[in-house]
Amino acid sequence: MSFRFTKVFAALALTLGLLVSAGNVQAEPSGKLIIFHAGSLSVPFDAIEKNFEAMYPKVDVLRESGGSTKMARMISEVGKPADIMASADYVVIDKNLIPKFASWNIRFATNQMVLCYTDQSKFANEINSDNWADILLRDGVVWGHSDPNLDPCGYRSLMVLQLAEKFYKRPGLYDQFLANRPEKNVRPKSVELISLLQSGHMDYAWEYLSVAVQHGLKYVTLDSHLNLGDYAMDSFYATATVKVTGSKPGTFIERKGSSITYGITKLDKAPNSEAADAFLAYLFSPEGGLKILKDLGQPPFVPVRVGAAGMDKLPESLKPLATVAK
C-alpha cells in the first residue's frame, strides 16, 4: 500500500512545528531508532517507518516485533536497549515497564477479536457469527491461537471463549473448546498463525480484525459481548480472567477482560530520545500515523489518550497531540 507524499510532508510540517521550542528548532534527528512492538502492528508500522524515514533520512528505524509481553520482558528482564515500546495491550506497559523503565503510557488505537479462516478451511461455506462455536467443536477441525503467556492476542482469545460460555449460556463450553484444541495449536505470536491458515494446515485462528484486513483473510465477526472491541461492554468483559506466567518462574499474573487498547511509550533511557520524540509525533498525527492505522483497519484514538500524571511527564513536543483521559 502506498501513501501520497503530500500527506507525508503535511505531517512533516506538523512534526517540525512541534519541535520548535522558544524560537529554536531542534537539530534534525539522526542515528538508529530501536522500536519493539506487537506483531499485530507490523503492517502499519512498516508503512509508518517508510514515511518517517522519508521525512528524516538520517534516521534508521530498526523494528523488532513479537508478542507484546515477550517484547516488554526483553527490555525489563533481558536488558535489551530500545527507544520505543508499543503493546497490543496497554496494561503490559503498566505492568512490565512503569515506573522502572518508562514514565508514561499513551493509548493510541483499538481493535477487536475475529475468527479468521480461508476458502480451504473445513466448513468455510457454513460458518457464521451464530454457529462458529459449534464448528470449532467438530471433529477434525483444526484451530488455534497465540500463547497467552507471550501475546495479548493469546489471552484475549481465551477470554472470548470464556465469554462465549456466559453469553450463550452453555455451561462447560470453555472446557469443550480447549479439549478440541491441542497444545501444538498454540503458537508464540498471533501472526504466526496466518501462514498456517494460508497453507491449509489450520482451519481457523483467532486474530485481531486489523490483522485479518491487512492479510486479506476471511473472518467471522462476533457479537459485541464477545469481541472485546466495545468499551461499553467492559463490565461484561471483566468477568473473563486468564492466568499468565509472571516475571519470575512459578509466579502468575491474572489478566482481566477489557476492551482492546494499544499502548506505547518511550523508554526513560532511550538511546535516541530525539528521534523517538519525532517518530511519536508523526505516529500521533491525525494525518500521519493515525491515518495509516485507520486505513489499515485499526481504529485509532484521535487524539491519543494519556492519564493526567502521564501528560505531565510527556515531552513538550507530544503534549499538543494528546488528551487527558482515564
Short mmCIF file of C-alpha atoms in Angstrom, two decimals:
data_model
loop_
_atom_site.label_atom_id
_atom_site.label_comp_id
_atom_site.label_asym_id
_atom_site.label_seq_id
_atom_site.Cartn_x
_atom_site.Cartn_y
_atom_site.Cartn_z
CA MET A 1 0.00 0.00 0.00
CA SER A 2 1.40 3.45 -0.88
CA PHE A 3 0.72 6.74 0.82
CA ARG A 4 0.93 10.04 -1.04
CA PHE A 5 3.98 12.12 -0.29
CA THR A 6 1.80 15.23 0.01
CA LYS A 7 0.38 13.79 3.19
CA VAL A 8 3.81 12.75 4.34
CA PHE A 9 5.10 16.28 4.07
CA ALA A 10 1.97 17.72 5.64
CA ALA A 11 2.69 15.52 8.63
CA LEU A 12 6.33 16.59 8.44
CA ALA A 13 5.31 20.23 8.71
CA LEU A 14 3.24 19.42 11.79
CA THR A 15 6.08 17.47 13.39
CA LEU A 16 8.65 20.17 12.69
CA GLY A 17 6.28 22.70 14.16
CA LEU A 18 6.11 20.68 17.35
CA LEU A 19 9.89 20.62 17.55
CA VAL A 20 10.09 24.40 17.74
CA SER A 21 10.87 25.49 21.29
CA ALA A 22 11.41 29.08 22.38
CA GLY A 23 12.05 30.07 18.79
CA ASN A 24 14.77 27.46 18.26
CA VAL A 25 14.38 24.44 16.02
CA GLN A 26 15.96 21.30 17.44
CA ALA A 27 18.64 19.55 15.41
CA GLU A 28 17.33 17.11 12.84
CA PRO A 29 17.11 13.61 14.38
CA SER A 30 19.66 11.07 13.17
CA GLY A 31 21.05 7.65 14.03
CA LYS A 32 19.39 4.35 14.83
CA LEU A 33 15.90 4.29 16.34
CA ILE A 34 15.03 0.99 18.04
CA ILE A 35 11.33 0.11 18.27
CA PHE A 36 9.89 -3.01 19.91
CA HIS A 37 6.25 -3.61 19.03
CA ALA A 38 3.38 -6.06 18.95
CA GLY A 39 3.29 -8.38 15.95
CA SER A 40 -0.17 -7.08 15.05
CA LEU A 41 1.39 -3.66 14.40
CA SER A 42 3.88 -4.98 11.83
CA VAL A 43 1.99 -3.90 8.71
CA PRO A 44 1.06 -0.35 9.79
CA PHE A 45 4.45 0.25 11.40
CA ASP A 46 6.15 -0.83 8.18
CA ALA A 47 4.23 1.89 6.33
CA ILE A 48 4.85 4.40 9.11
CA GLU A 49 8.56 3.58 9.09
CA LYS A 50 8.85 4.22 5.34
CA ASN A 51 7.13 7.59 5.61
CA PHE A 52 9.11 8.59 8.68
CA GLU A 53 12.45 7.71 7.08
CA ALA A 54 11.46 9.72 4.01
CA MET A 55 10.89 12.67 6.34
CA TYR A 56 14.07 12.05 8.33
CA PRO A 57 16.60 10.36 6.03
CA LYS A 58 19.30 10.49 8.70
CA VAL A 59 17.29 8.14 10.94
CA ASP A 60 17.43 4.36 10.53
CA VAL A 61 14.39 2.73 12.14
CA LEU A 62 15.12 -0.75 13.50
CA ARG A 63 11.97 -2.64 14.45
CA GLU A 64 11.59 -5.92 16.33
CA SER A 65 8.13 -7.46 16.66
CA GLY A 66 6.61 -10.25 18.70
CA GLY A 67 4.13 -10.94 21.46
CA SER A 68 3.79 -7.75 23.49
CA THR A 69 4.54 -9.40 26.82
CA LYS A 70 7.63 -11.06 25.38
CA MET A 71 8.86 -7.78 23.88
CA ALA A 72 8.37 -5.91 27.16
CA ARG A 73 10.27 -8.61 29.01
CA MET A 74 13.13 -8.33 26.53
CA ILE A 75 13.53 -4.81 27.91
CA SER A 76 12.74 -5.36 31.59
CA GLU A 77 14.34 -8.78 32.12
CA VAL A 78 16.89 -9.34 29.36
CA GLY A 79 18.05 -5.72 29.30
CA LYS A 80 17.88 -5.15 25.55
CA PRO A 81 18.13 -1.47 24.61
CA ALA A 82 15.11 0.15 22.97
CA ASP A 83 13.77 3.64 22.36
CA ILE A 84 10.06 2.86 21.98
CA MET A 85 7.80 0.01 23.04
CA ALA A 86 4.32 -0.41 21.52
CA SER A 87 1.99 -3.01 23.01
CA ALA A 88 -1.27 -4.58 21.83
CA ASP A 89 -2.42 -4.25 25.45
CA TYR A 90 -1.52 -1.00 27.18
CA VAL A 91 -1.63 -2.84 30.52
CA VAL A 92 1.55 -4.73 29.53
CA ILE A 93 3.45 -1.43 29.64
CA ASP A 94 1.93 -0.55 33.01
CA LYS A 95 2.76 -3.96 34.45
CA ASN A 96 6.22 -4.54 32.95
CA LEU A 97 7.82 -1.16 32.27
CA ILE A 98 6.33 1.52 34.55
CA PRO A 99 7.83 3.00 36.69
CA LYS A 100 11.27 1.38 36.46
CA PHE A 101 11.81 1.65 32.70
CA ALA A 102 9.25 4.21 31.47
CA SER A 103 7.24 7.10 32.89
CA TRP A 104 4.12 7.34 30.73
CA ASN A 105 1.82 5.22 28.61
CA ILE A 106 -0.20 6.60 25.70
CA ARG A 107 -3.26 4.74 24.39
CA PHE A 108 -3.38 5.22 20.65
CA ALA A 109 -5.57 2.58 18.99
CA THR A 110 -8.17 -0.11 19.49
CA ASN A 111 -9.14 -3.36 17.76
CA GLN A 112 -11.48 -6.32 18.06
CA MET A 113 -11.18 -10.10 18.01
CA VAL A 114 -12.32 -12.10 14.98
CA LEU A 115 -12.12 -15.75 13.93
CA CYS A 116 -10.10 -15.99 10.72
CA TYR A 117 -10.25 -18.64 8.02
CA THR A 118 -9.72 -19.23 4.29
CA ASP A 119 -11.59 -20.90 1.44
CA GLN A 120 -9.65 -24.08 2.28
CA SER A 121 -10.94 -24.23 5.85
CA LYS A 122 -13.33 -27.03 6.78
CA PHE A 123 -16.93 -25.78 6.76
CA ALA A 124 -15.82 -22.45 5.26
CA ASN A 125 -19.10 -22.22 3.37
CA GLU A 126 -21.12 -22.87 6.50
CA ILE A 127 -19.54 -20.92 9.36
CA ASN A 128 -21.11 -17.64 10.51
CA SER A 129 -21.50 -15.43 13.56
CA ASP A 130 -24.15 -17.73 15.03
CA ASN A 131 -22.63 -21.21 14.61
CA TRP A 132 -18.87 -20.63 14.94
CA ALA A 133 -18.75 -22.19 18.41
CA ASP A 134 -20.28 -25.45 17.23
CA ILE A 135 -17.96 -25.63 14.24
CA LEU A 136 -14.86 -25.24 16.44
CA LEU A 137 -16.09 -28.25 18.42
CA ARG A 138 -16.43 -30.53 15.40
CA ASP A 139 -14.07 -33.47 14.95
CA GLY A 140 -11.23 -32.80 12.56
CA VAL A 141 -11.48 -29.01 12.71
CA VAL A 142 -8.00 -27.58 13.39
CA TRP A 143 -7.94 -24.21 15.12
CA GLY A 144 -5.60 -22.30 17.38
CA HIS A 145 -4.47 -19.09 18.98
CA SER A 146 -1.26 -17.47 20.19
CA ASP A 147 0.47 -18.16 23.50
CA PRO A 148 -1.32 -16.27 26.31
CA ASN A 149 1.95 -16.07 28.26
CA LEU A 150 3.68 -14.17 25.46
CA ASP A 151 1.00 -12.42 23.45
CA PRO A 152 -2.09 -10.42 24.48
CA CYS A 153 -3.96 -11.85 21.48
CA GLY A 154 -3.49 -15.24 23.14
CA TYR A 155 -5.09 -14.40 26.45
CA ARG A 156 -7.74 -12.38 24.66
CA SER A 157 -8.61 -15.47 22.59
CA LEU A 158 -9.21 -17.41 25.79
CA MET A 159 -11.29 -14.54 27.14
CA VAL A 160 -13.51 -14.65 24.06
CA LEU A 161 -14.08 -18.38 24.64
CA GLN A 162 -14.93 -17.80 28.31
CA LEU A 163 -17.33 -15.01 27.41
CA ALA A 164 -18.99 -17.24 24.82
CA GLU A 165 -19.88 -19.74 27.55
CA LYS A 166 -21.55 -16.96 29.54
CA PHE A 167 -23.19 -15.19 26.60
CA TYR A 168 -24.63 -18.35 25.02
CA LYS A 169 -25.50 -19.77 28.46
CA ARG A 170 -23.78 -23.09 27.71
CA PRO A 171 -22.08 -24.37 30.88
CA GLY A 172 -18.87 -26.27 30.16
CA LEU A 173 -18.41 -24.73 26.70
CA TYR A 174 -15.00 -23.26 27.54
CA ASP A 175 -13.59 -26.64 28.59
CA GLN A 176 -15.08 -28.21 25.47
CA PHE A 177 -13.25 -25.66 23.34
CA LEU A 178 -9.91 -26.41 24.95
CA ALA A 179 -10.45 -30.16 24.69
CA ASN A 180 -10.69 -29.74 20.91
CA ARG A 181 -7.58 -27.53 20.67
CA PRO A 182 -4.30 -29.41 21.20
CA GLU A 183 -1.34 -27.55 22.70
CA LYS A 184 0.53 -27.75 19.38
CA ASN A 185 -2.03 -25.30 18.00
CA VAL A 186 -0.88 -22.63 20.46
CA ARG A 187 1.85 -20.56 18.77
CA PRO A 188 4.19 -17.91 20.22
CA LYS A 189 2.54 -14.98 18.42
CA SER A 190 -0.70 -14.49 16.57
CA VAL A 191 0.84 -13.52 13.22
CA GLU A 192 2.50 -16.96 13.00
CA LEU A 193 -0.96 -18.47 12.63
CA ILE A 194 -1.51 -16.64 9.34
CA SER A 195 0.92 -18.86 7.40
CA LEU A 196 -0.74 -21.95 8.87
CA LEU A 197 -4.12 -20.72 7.65
CA GLN A 198 -2.84 -19.81 4.21
CA SER A 199 -1.04 -23.13 3.76
CA GLY A 200 -4.12 -25.10 4.79
CA HIS A 201 -2.50 -26.56 7.92
CA MET A 202 -5.03 -24.79 10.14
CA ASP A 203 -8.71 -24.14 9.55
CA TYR A 204 -9.39 -21.29 11.96
CA ALA A 205 -7.30 -18.91 14.06
CA TRP A 206 -8.10 -16.10 16.47
CA GLU A 207 -6.72 -12.76 15.29
CA TYR A 208 -7.31 -9.05 15.52
CA LEU A 209 -9.61 -7.53 12.92
CA SER A 210 -6.78 -5.32 11.65
CA VAL A 211 -4.58 -8.38 11.00
CA ALA A 212 -7.39 -10.07 9.09
CA VAL A 213 -7.93 -6.99 6.93
CA GLN A 214 -4.22 -6.45 6.29
CA HIS A 215 -3.65 -10.05 5.19
CA GLY A 216 -6.83 -10.49 3.17
CA LEU A 217 -8.22 -13.26 5.37
CA LYS A 218 -11.86 -14.19 5.66
CA TYR A 219 -13.22 -13.77 9.16
CA VAL A 220 -16.24 -14.23 11.37
CA THR A 221 -17.29 -11.16 13.34
CA LEU A 222 -18.57 -11.65 16.86
CA ASP A 223 -21.29 -10.09 18.97
CA SER A 224 -20.06 -7.03 20.87
CA HIS A 225 -20.40 -9.04 24.09
CA LEU A 226 -17.58 -11.25 22.83
CA ASN A 227 -15.25 -9.30 20.54
CA LEU A 228 -13.53 -7.13 23.21
CA GLY A 229 -13.99 -4.17 20.90
CA ASP A 230 -16.71 -2.20 22.70
CA TYR A 231 -15.78 0.00 25.65
CA ALA A 232 -19.42 -0.07 26.82
CA MET A 233 -19.10 -3.82 27.41
CA ASP A 234 -16.13 -3.59 29.78
CA SER A 235 -18.14 -4.71 32.81
CA PHE A 236 -19.07 -7.92 30.98
CA TYR A 237 -15.59 -8.40 29.56
CA ALA A 238 -14.22 -8.17 33.10
CA THR A 239 -15.97 -11.44 34.00
CA ALA A 240 -13.33 -13.27 31.93
CA THR A 241 -9.95 -13.85 33.56
CA VAL A 242 -6.82 -15.65 32.38
CA LYS A 243 -3.74 -16.55 34.43
CA VAL A 244 -0.44 -15.98 32.65
CA THR A 245 3.14 -16.53 33.79
CA GLY A 246 4.80 -13.78 35.78
CA SER A 247 8.29 -12.35 35.51
CA LYS A 248 9.71 -14.90 37.96
CA PRO A 249 9.47 -18.69 37.49
CA GLY A 250 6.46 -20.13 39.29
CA THR A 251 4.65 -16.80 39.58
CA PHE A 252 1.47 -15.82 37.79
CA ILE A 253 -0.45 -12.69 36.82
CA GLU A 254 -4.20 -12.55 36.37
CA ARG A 255 -5.36 -10.74 33.25
CA LYS A 256 -8.92 -9.45 33.40
CA GLY A 257 -11.01 -8.89 30.30
CA SER A 258 -11.38 -5.36 28.98
CA SER A 259 -11.83 -3.62 25.64
CA ILE A 260 -8.74 -3.84 23.43
CA THR A 261 -6.49 -0.82 23.81
CA TYR A 262 -2.99 -0.43 22.37
CA GLY A 263 -0.35 1.48 24.32
CA ILE A 264 3.04 3.00 23.51
CA THR A 265 5.85 4.56 25.50
CA LYS A 266 9.34 5.94 25.17
CA LEU A 267 11.84 4.29 27.45
CA ASP A 268 13.38 6.59 30.06
CA LYS A 269 16.87 5.55 28.94
CA ALA A 270 16.07 5.67 25.22
CA PRO A 271 19.40 5.68 23.34
CA ASN A 272 17.97 8.08 20.74
CA SER A 273 15.46 10.23 22.57
CA GLU A 274 15.27 12.95 19.88
CA ALA A 275 14.43 10.51 17.09
CA ALA A 276 11.93 8.74 19.36
CA ASP A 277 10.09 12.02 20.03
CA ALA A 278 9.95 12.78 16.30
CA PHE A 279 8.64 9.30 15.48
CA LEU A 280 5.95 9.52 18.13
CA ALA A 281 4.91 12.97 16.92
CA TYR A 282 4.41 11.54 13.43
CA LEU A 283 2.60 8.46 14.78
CA PHE A 284 0.20 10.63 16.80
CA SER A 285 -0.54 12.98 13.90
CA PRO A 286 -4.14 12.59 12.60
CA GLU A 287 -2.82 12.91 9.04
CA GLY A 288 0.23 10.77 9.74
CA GLY A 289 0.46 7.53 11.66
CA LEU A 290 -3.12 7.59 12.94
CA LYS A 291 -4.46 7.82 9.39
CA ILE A 292 -2.31 4.87 8.35
CA LEU A 293 -3.73 2.81 11.21
CA LYS A 294 -7.26 3.74 10.20
CA ASP A 295 -6.64 2.93 6.54
CA LEU A 296 -5.33 -0.50 7.54
CA GLY A 297 -8.37 -1.49 9.56
CA GLN A 298 -7.25 -0.44 13.03
CA PRO A 299 -9.31 2.38 14.58
CA PRO A 300 -7.05 4.98 16.24
CA PHE A 301 -7.84 7.29 19.12
CA VAL A 302 -7.86 10.85 17.79
CA PRO A 303 -6.35 12.48 19.73
CA VAL A 304 -4.33 9.84 21.54
CA ARG A 305 -5.05 9.43 25.23
CA VAL A 306 -2.95 9.59 28.39
CA GLY A 307 -3.57 9.83 32.11
CA ALA A 308 -3.14 13.15 33.92
CA ALA A 309 0.12 12.07 35.56
CA GLY A 310 1.42 10.83 32.23
CA MET A 311 0.59 14.11 30.49
CA ASP A 312 2.81 15.98 32.94
CA LYS A 313 5.73 13.70 32.03
CA LEU A 314 5.30 13.76 28.24
CA PRO A 315 7.91 15.53 26.10
CA GLU A 316 6.69 19.04 25.27
CA SER A 317 6.52 18.18 21.55
CA LEU A 318 3.92 15.46 22.21
CA LYS A 319 1.60 17.24 24.64
CA PRO A 320 -0.40 19.11 21.93
CA LEU A 321 -1.18 15.77 20.25
CA ALA A 322 -2.62 14.04 23.33
CA THR A 323 -5.64 14.48 25.55
CA VAL A 324 -6.08 13.54 29.20
CA ALA A 325 -8.46 10.61 29.64
CA LYS A 326 -8.94 7.90 32.23
#
